[in-house]
Amino acid sequence: MKFRNFKTVPKMIFGRGSFDQLDDVLADERQQPNDFVVFLVDQVHKNKPLAERIPAQSQDMVIWLDVTDEPKTTYVDALTLKVQRFASQNNEWKNPVSVVGLGGGSALDLGKAVALMLTNEGGSASYQGWDLIKNPAVHHVGIPTISGTGAEASRTTVLTGPDKKLGMNSDYTVYDQIIMDPDLLQGVPRDQWFYTGMDCYIHNIEALNGTYINEFARAFGEKSLDLCNQVFLRDHPDSDEKLMMASYMGGQSIAYSQVGACHALSYGLSYVMGYHHGIGNCIAFDVLDEFYPEGVKTFREMLKKHNITLPKGITKNLSEADMDKMIRTASGLAPLWENVYGANWKDKVTPELLRDLYSRM
Ligand code: NAD
Ligand code: ZN
């Protein structure tokens, strides 16, 4: 048996107001007068007080990200080209000294992806998979402004490509630096706060109930779950701090375990029906009583407490072809199902089972 030898984020800052230390972090990277930084910022922050605090210098580039759709390989490639064009106009051609991703899971994943594609030739679709990246990325800094995905901690950047939704998983993907400033969660719409937070809750339930679990993953997963319970069942006054740590620890737990049935189904919903990750997970989790009885029960209490009504009957008018595509997407996620059922998962994960689950959503 070979154990995973995985990379974690080497440097991190945590605390209210810590965003203002970004300037110091970047100063360490800036060596020459024409060194520049690229800021990839969720456009929800445009013209907001946070935008004024971005420590961009005159030679830097600020790109406002459209996250209406979750990150696509085509968008990553277009952003990369934009940075390269900017570089060739303003300098003798060279890469930025740092790429900063500022926003939710989408912006964090775009930050990682662009940092990777600036040093690896060809389109991002050719790197969707495990350990296909050849060269180290440009230095990259991740700063979450909504919490739950664990993207700040993980070694993947999830992308929708021409023929699959799959991450660029590699040690080079991991952020060189993260800044976790709970102040930045201000202004997140309540329903989105819930859906993205539930991503974390569900990561923990799937990991803790999975066959891949070990004490390393359990230590992070149990603590993360406890923090989620404090945030979503008890409205703890330090909820922002707690959710931010829950997200990070959930990401650490998954690094040494795996997600499960809910994520497999949710990938199908997202790939075929365009549901965003957080809400897609919630819709899928709500039909998984047999898989995660305790977890689903508590999830329903959370829904009730926060007055969240999930869409229902979403697959009612789906064409047969789309249903098949969704079933194929979900059943293709071998490690997730192995985490649910163990080595013999193929006997259990039948098209009938998946069809039944999808038709109940
Ligand atoms: P998101 O980044 O798509 O953001 C959700 C919404 O919240 C957006 O409209 C955004 O503009 C808004 N928002 C973000 N911060 C805000 C703030 N402070 N105030 C007001 N609005 C704010 O959502 P997400 O749930 O964080 O991320 C989902 C993405 O993350 C998906 O693409 C998913 O595939 C990916 N993901 C990645 C990993 C990983 O390990 N890399 C893990 C899980 C999910
Ligand atoms: Zn997730």
Coordinates of C-alpha atoms and ligand atoms in Angstrom, one line a residue:
M1 CA 0.0 0.0 0.0
K2 CA 1.2 3.5 -0.9
F3 CA 0.2 6.4 1.2
R4 CA -0.6 9.8 -0.2
N5 CA 2.3 12.3 0.0
F6 CA 0.3 15.5 -0.4
K7 CA 1.2 19.1 -0.4
T8 CA -0.5 21.7 1.8
V9 CA -0.6 25.4 1.7
P10 CA 2.8 26.5 3.1
K11 CA 1.9 30.0 4.4
M12 CA -1.3 31.3 5.8
I13 CA -2.6 34.3 7.7
F14 CA -5.8 34.2 9.7
G15 CA -7.7 37.0 11.4
R16 CA -10.1 39.9 11.0
G17 CA -8.4 42.7 9.1
S18 CA -5.6 40.4 7.8
F19 CA -6.4 41.3 4.2
D20 CA -4.4 44.4 4.7
Q21 CA -1.2 42.3 5.0
L22 CA -1.6 41.3 1.3
D23 CA 0.6 44.3 0.4
D24 CA 3.5 42.9 2.6
V25 CA 3.1 39.4 1.2
L26 CA 3.4 40.8 -2.4
A27 CA 6.3 43.0 -1.5
D28 CA 8.3 39.8 -0.9
E29 CA 7.7 38.8 -4.5
R30 CA 8.3 42.1 -6.2
Q31 CA 12.0 42.3 -7.0
Q32 CA 12.5 44.4 -10.2
P33 CA 10.8 47.7 -10.9
N34 CA 8.7 46.2 -13.7
D35 CA 7.6 43.1 -11.7
F36 CA 3.8 43.0 -11.7
V37 CA 1.0 41.2 -10.0
V38 CA -2.3 40.0 -11.4
F39 CA -5.4 40.3 -9.2
L40 CA -8.3 38.1 -10.3
V41 CA -11.2 39.4 -8.3
D42 CA -14.9 38.3 -8.3
Q43 CA -16.7 41.2 -9.9
V44 CA -19.2 41.2 -7.0
H45 CA -16.5 43.3 -5.2
K46 CA -16.3 46.0 -7.9
N47 CA -17.0 49.5 -6.6
K48 CA -17.3 48.1 -3.0
P49 CA -15.1 49.1 -0.1
L50 CA -12.9 46.0 -0.5
A51 CA -12.0 47.1 -4.1
E52 CA -10.4 50.3 -2.7
R53 CA -8.2 48.1 -0.4
I54 CA -6.7 46.0 -3.2
P55 CA -2.9 46.8 -3.1
A56 CA -2.5 47.2 -6.8
Q57 CA 0.4 49.3 -8.1
S58 CA 0.4 51.2 -11.4
Q59 CA 2.2 48.3 -13.3
D60 CA -0.3 45.7 -12.0
M61 CA -3.3 44.2 -13.6
V62 CA -6.7 43.9 -12.0
I63 CA -9.2 41.6 -13.8
W64 CA -12.8 41.5 -12.6
L65 CA -14.1 37.9 -12.9
D66 CA -17.5 36.9 -14.2
V67 CA -18.6 33.9 -12.1
T68 CA -22.1 33.6 -13.4
D69 CA -21.0 30.2 -14.7
E70 CA -18.7 28.1 -12.7
P71 CA -15.1 28.1 -14.2
K72 CA -14.8 26.7 -17.7
T73 CA -11.5 25.7 -19.4
T74 CA -12.3 28.3 -22.2
Y75 CA -12.5 31.1 -19.6
V76 CA -9.2 30.0 -18.0
D77 CA -7.5 30.1 -21.4
A78 CA -9.0 33.5 -22.3
L79 CA -7.8 35.0 -18.9
T80 CA -4.4 33.5 -19.4
L81 CA -4.1 35.0 -22.9
K82 CA -5.2 38.4 -21.5
V83 CA -2.4 38.3 -18.9
Q84 CA 0.1 37.3 -21.6
R85 CA -1.0 40.1 -23.9
F86 CA -0.8 42.6 -21.0
A87 CA 2.7 41.4 -20.2
S88 CA 4.0 41.7 -23.7
Q89 CA 2.7 45.3 -24.0
N90 CA 4.2 46.5 -20.8
N91 CA 7.3 44.6 -20.3
E92 CA 9.8 42.6 -22.2
W93 CA 7.7 39.4 -22.0
K94 CA 7.6 37.9 -18.6
N95 CA 5.2 36.4 -16.2
P96 CA 3.6 38.2 -13.2
V97 CA 5.5 37.6 -9.9
S98 CA 2.2 36.6 -8.3
V99 CA -1.5 35.9 -9.1
V100 CA -4.0 36.7 -6.5
G101 CA -7.4 35.0 -6.5
L102 CA -10.0 36.9 -4.4
G103 CA -13.6 35.7 -4.1
G104 CA -15.5 32.4 -3.6
G105 CA -14.6 28.9 -4.8
S106 CA -15.0 30.1 -8.4
A107 CA -12.5 32.9 -8.1
L108 CA -10.1 30.8 -6.0
D109 CA -10.2 28.1 -8.7
L110 CA -9.6 30.6 -11.5
G111 CA -6.6 32.1 -9.5
K112 CA -5.0 28.6 -9.3
A113 CA -5.8 27.7 -12.9
V114 CA -4.4 30.9 -14.4
A115 CA -1.2 30.6 -12.3
L116 CA -0.8 27.1 -13.7
M117 CA -1.5 27.9 -17.3
L118 CA 1.0 30.8 -17.4
T119 CA 3.8 28.2 -17.0
N120 CA 2.3 25.2 -18.8
E121 CA 1.8 25.2 -22.5
G122 CA -1.4 24.3 -24.3
G123 CA -5.0 24.7 -23.2
S124 CA -6.3 23.9 -19.7
A125 CA -8.5 21.1 -20.9
S126 CA -5.4 19.0 -21.6
Y127 CA -4.5 19.1 -17.9
Q128 CA -7.9 18.0 -16.5
G129 CA -7.0 15.0 -14.5
W130 CA -4.4 13.9 -11.9
D131 CA -0.8 15.1 -11.9
L132 CA -0.6 16.1 -15.6
I133 CA 0.9 19.5 -14.8
K134 CA 4.6 19.6 -15.7
N135 CA 5.9 22.9 -14.4
P136 CA 5.5 24.8 -11.2
A137 CA 2.9 27.6 -11.3
V138 CA 3.5 31.3 -10.9
H139 CA 3.4 32.2 -7.1
H140 CA -0.3 32.4 -6.2
V141 CA -2.3 33.8 -3.3
G142 CA -5.8 32.8 -2.4
I143 CA -8.2 34.9 -0.4
P144 CA -11.7 33.6 0.2
T145 CA -14.7 36.0 0.5
I146 CA -17.3 33.2 1.0
S147 CA -16.6 30.0 2.9
G148 CA -17.3 26.3 2.5
T149 CA -15.7 24.8 -0.6
G150 CA -12.2 24.3 0.9
A151 CA -10.7 25.4 -2.4
E152 CA -8.3 27.6 -0.4
A153 CA -6.7 24.4 1.0
S154 CA -7.1 21.9 -1.8
R155 CA -4.8 20.6 -4.6
T156 CA -7.4 20.9 -7.3
T157 CA -9.1 23.6 -9.4
V158 CA -12.4 22.3 -10.7
L159 CA -13.1 23.1 -14.3
T160 CA -15.8 22.4 -16.8
G161 CA -14.2 21.4 -20.1
P162 CA -15.3 20.3 -23.5
D163 CA -16.0 16.8 -22.5
K164 CA -15.9 16.6 -18.7
K165 CA -16.1 18.5 -15.4
L166 CA -12.8 17.6 -13.7
G167 CA -10.1 19.4 -11.8
M168 CA -6.5 20.0 -12.6
N169 CA -5.2 18.1 -9.6
S170 CA -1.5 18.5 -8.8
D171 CA 0.9 19.6 -6.1
Y172 CA 1.5 22.7 -8.1
T173 CA -2.1 23.7 -7.9
V174 CA -2.0 24.3 -4.2
Y175 CA -1.8 28.0 -3.2
D176 CA 1.6 29.3 -2.0
Q177 CA -0.2 31.6 0.5
I178 CA -3.7 32.0 1.7
I179 CA -5.2 34.9 3.7
M180 CA -8.3 34.0 5.7
D181 CA -9.9 37.2 6.9
P182 CA -13.4 36.6 8.4
D183 CA -14.3 40.3 7.7
L184 CA -14.5 39.5 4.0
L185 CA -17.6 37.3 4.5
Q186 CA -19.6 40.4 5.0
G187 CA -22.3 40.9 2.4
V188 CA -22.7 37.3 1.3
P189 CA -26.4 36.7 0.5
R190 CA -28.0 34.4 3.1
D191 CA -29.0 31.6 0.7
Q192 CA -25.6 31.5 -1.0
W193 CA -23.9 31.6 2.5
F194 CA -26.0 28.5 3.3
Y195 CA -25.4 26.6 0.1
T196 CA -21.6 27.2 0.1
G197 CA -21.5 26.4 3.8
M198 CA -23.3 23.2 3.2
D199 CA -20.6 22.1 0.7
C200 CA -18.3 22.0 3.8
Y201 CA -20.9 20.2 5.9
I202 CA -21.5 17.6 3.2
H203 CA -17.7 17.1 2.6
N204 CA -17.4 16.2 6.2
I205 CA -20.4 13.8 6.3
E206 CA -19.2 12.0 3.2
A207 CA -15.5 11.8 4.3
L208 CA -16.4 10.6 7.9
N209 CA -18.7 7.9 6.6
G210 CA -16.4 6.8 3.8
T211 CA -14.2 3.8 3.4
Y212 CA -11.1 6.0 2.8
I213 CA -11.2 7.6 6.2
N214 CA -8.2 7.5 8.4
E215 CA -7.3 9.3 11.7
F216 CA -5.7 12.2 9.8
A217 CA -8.8 12.9 7.8
R218 CA -11.0 12.2 10.8
A219 CA -9.2 14.7 13.0
F220 CA -9.8 17.5 10.6
G221 CA -13.3 16.3 9.5
E222 CA -14.7 15.9 13.0
K223 CA -13.5 19.4 14.0
S224 CA -14.9 20.9 10.8
L225 CA -18.2 19.2 11.3
D226 CA -18.4 20.5 14.9
L227 CA -17.7 24.0 13.6
C228 CA -20.5 23.6 11.0
N229 CA -22.9 22.5 13.7
Q230 CA -22.0 25.6 15.8
V231 CA -22.6 27.9 12.8
F232 CA -25.7 26.4 11.2
L233 CA -27.6 25.1 14.3
R234 CA -26.6 27.5 16.9
D235 CA -25.9 30.9 15.2
H236 CA -22.6 31.3 17.1
P237 CA -21.6 35.0 17.4
D238 CA -18.2 34.1 15.9
S239 CA -19.8 32.3 13.0
D240 CA -17.6 33.9 10.3
E241 CA -14.4 32.8 12.0
K242 CA -15.8 29.4 12.6
L243 CA -17.1 28.9 9.1
M244 CA -13.8 30.0 7.6
M245 CA -11.9 27.5 9.7
A246 CA -14.5 24.8 9.0
S247 CA -13.9 25.3 5.3
Y248 CA -10.1 25.1 5.6
M249 CA -10.2 22.0 7.8
G250 CA -12.8 20.4 5.6
G251 CA -10.4 20.9 2.7
Q252 CA -7.6 19.3 4.7
S253 CA -9.7 16.4 5.6
I254 CA -10.6 15.7 2.0
A255 CA -6.9 15.8 1.0
Y256 CA -6.6 12.5 2.9
S257 CA -10.0 11.0 2.2
Q258 CA -12.7 11.5 -0.4
V259 CA -16.2 12.9 -1.0
G260 CA -19.0 10.4 -1.8
A261 CA -22.5 9.8 -3.2
C262 CA -23.7 13.4 -2.9
H263 CA -20.8 14.9 -4.8
A264 CA -21.1 12.2 -7.5
L265 CA -24.7 13.0 -8.1
S266 CA -24.1 16.8 -7.8
Y267 CA -21.4 16.6 -10.5
G268 CA -24.1 15.1 -12.8
L269 CA -26.6 17.9 -12.0
S270 CA -23.9 20.5 -12.6
Y271 CA -22.6 19.1 -15.9
V272 CA -25.9 18.4 -17.5
M273 CA -28.3 20.9 -15.8
G274 CA -25.9 23.7 -14.9
Y275 CA -26.6 23.7 -11.2
H276 CA -24.0 25.4 -9.2
H277 CA -22.0 23.3 -6.8
G278 CA -23.4 24.4 -3.4
I279 CA -27.1 24.2 -4.3
G280 CA -26.6 21.1 -6.4
N281 CA -25.1 19.4 -3.4
C282 CA -28.0 20.4 -1.2
I283 CA -30.6 19.1 -3.8
A284 CA -28.7 15.8 -4.0
F285 CA -28.1 15.4 -0.3
D286 CA -31.8 15.7 0.4
V287 CA -32.5 12.3 -1.2
L288 CA -29.6 10.5 0.5
D289 CA -31.3 9.3 3.7
E290 CA -30.3 5.8 3.1
F291 CA -26.7 6.7 2.6
Y292 CA -26.2 9.3 5.4
P293 CA -29.2 9.0 7.8
E294 CA -27.9 11.2 10.7
G295 CA -26.3 13.7 8.4
V296 CA -29.4 14.2 6.3
K297 CA -31.6 14.5 9.4
T298 CA -29.4 17.3 10.8
F299 CA -29.2 18.9 7.3
R300 CA -33.0 19.2 7.3
E301 CA -32.9 20.9 10.7
M302 CA -30.4 23.4 9.2
L303 CA -32.6 24.0 6.2
K304 CA -35.6 24.7 8.5
K305 CA -33.7 27.0 10.8
H306 CA -32.5 29.1 8.0
N307 CA -35.8 29.1 6.0
I308 CA -34.2 27.6 2.9
T309 CA -36.6 25.9 0.5
L310 CA -34.9 23.6 -2.0
P311 CA -36.1 23.4 -5.6
K312 CA -38.1 20.2 -6.1
G313 CA -39.1 18.1 -9.2
I314 CA -36.1 19.4 -11.1
T315 CA -35.6 16.3 -13.2
K316 CA -39.3 15.8 -14.0
N317 CA -39.1 17.2 -17.6
L318 CA -35.6 16.1 -18.3
S319 CA -35.1 14.2 -21.6
E320 CA -34.1 10.6 -21.6
A321 CA -30.8 11.5 -23.2
D322 CA -30.0 14.1 -20.5
M323 CA -30.9 11.6 -17.8
D324 CA -28.5 9.1 -19.3
K325 CA -25.8 11.7 -19.5
M326 CA -26.3 12.6 -15.9
I327 CA -26.2 8.9 -14.9
R328 CA -23.0 8.4 -16.9
T329 CA -21.4 11.4 -15.3
A330 CA -22.2 10.3 -11.8
S331 CA -21.2 6.7 -12.2
G332 CA -17.9 7.7 -13.8
L333 CA -16.6 9.0 -10.5
A334 CA -14.9 5.8 -9.4
P335 CA -13.0 7.1 -6.3
L336 CA -16.1 8.7 -4.9
W337 CA -18.1 5.5 -5.2
E338 CA -15.3 3.4 -3.9
N339 CA -15.3 5.7 -0.9
V340 CA -19.0 4.9 -0.4
Y341 CA -19.1 1.1 -1.0
G342 CA -15.5 -0.1 -1.1
A343 CA -13.8 -2.0 -3.8
N344 CA -17.0 -3.7 -5.0
W345 CA -18.8 -0.5 -5.8
K346 CA -19.5 -1.4 -9.4
D347 CA -22.0 -4.1 -8.3
K348 CA -23.9 -1.5 -6.3
V349 CA -23.8 1.7 -8.4
T350 CA -26.3 0.6 -11.1
P351 CA -28.0 2.9 -13.6
E352 CA -31.3 2.0 -11.9
L353 CA -30.1 3.2 -8.5
L354 CA -28.9 6.5 -10.0
R355 CA -32.0 7.0 -12.0
D356 CA -34.1 6.4 -8.9
L357 CA -32.1 9.0 -6.9
Y358 CA -32.2 11.6 -9.7
S359 CA -35.9 11.2 -10.2
R360 CA -36.5 11.9 -6.5
M361 CA -34.8 15.3 -6.7
Ligands
NAD1 P1 -18.9 31.1 -6.0 O1 -17.4 31.4 -5.9 O2 -19.4 30.7 -7.3 O3 -19.7 32.3 -5.4 C1 -21.1 32.2 -5.2 C2 -21.7 33.6 -5.3 O4 -21.3 34.4 -4.1 C3 -21.2 34.4 -6.5 O5 -22.3 35.1 -7.0 C4 -20.2 35.4 -5.9 O6 -20.1 36.6 -6.6 C5 -20.8 35.6 -4.5 N1 -19.9 36.1 -3.5 C6 -18.7 35.7 -3.1 N2 -18.2 36.4 -2.1 C7 -19.1 37.3 -1.8 C8 -19.2 38.4 -0.8 N3 -18.2 38.5 0.1 N4 -20.3 39.2 -0.8 C9 -21.3 39.0 -1.7 N5 -21.3 38.0 -2.6 C10 -20.2 37.2 -2.7 O7 -19.4 30.0 -5.0 P2 -18.6 28.9 -4.1 O8 -19.7 28.0 -3.6 O9 -17.7 29.5 -3.1 O10 -17.7 28.1 -5.1 C11 -18.2 27.2 -6.0 C12 -17.2 26.7 -7.0 O11 -16.1 26.1 -6.2 C13 -17.6 25.7 -8.0 O12 -17.1 26.1 -9.2 C14 -17.0 24.4 -7.5 O13 -16.8 23.5 -8.5 C15 -15.7 24.9 -6.8 N6 -15.2 24.0 -5.8 C16 -13.9 23.9 -5.8 C17 -13.3 23.0 -4.9 C18 -11.8 22.9 -4.8 O14 -11.3 22.1 -4.0 N7 -11.0 23.5 -5.7 C19 -14.1 22.4 -3.9 C20 -15.4 22.6 -3.9 C21 -16.0 23.4 -4.9
ZN2 ZN -17.9 20.2 -2.7

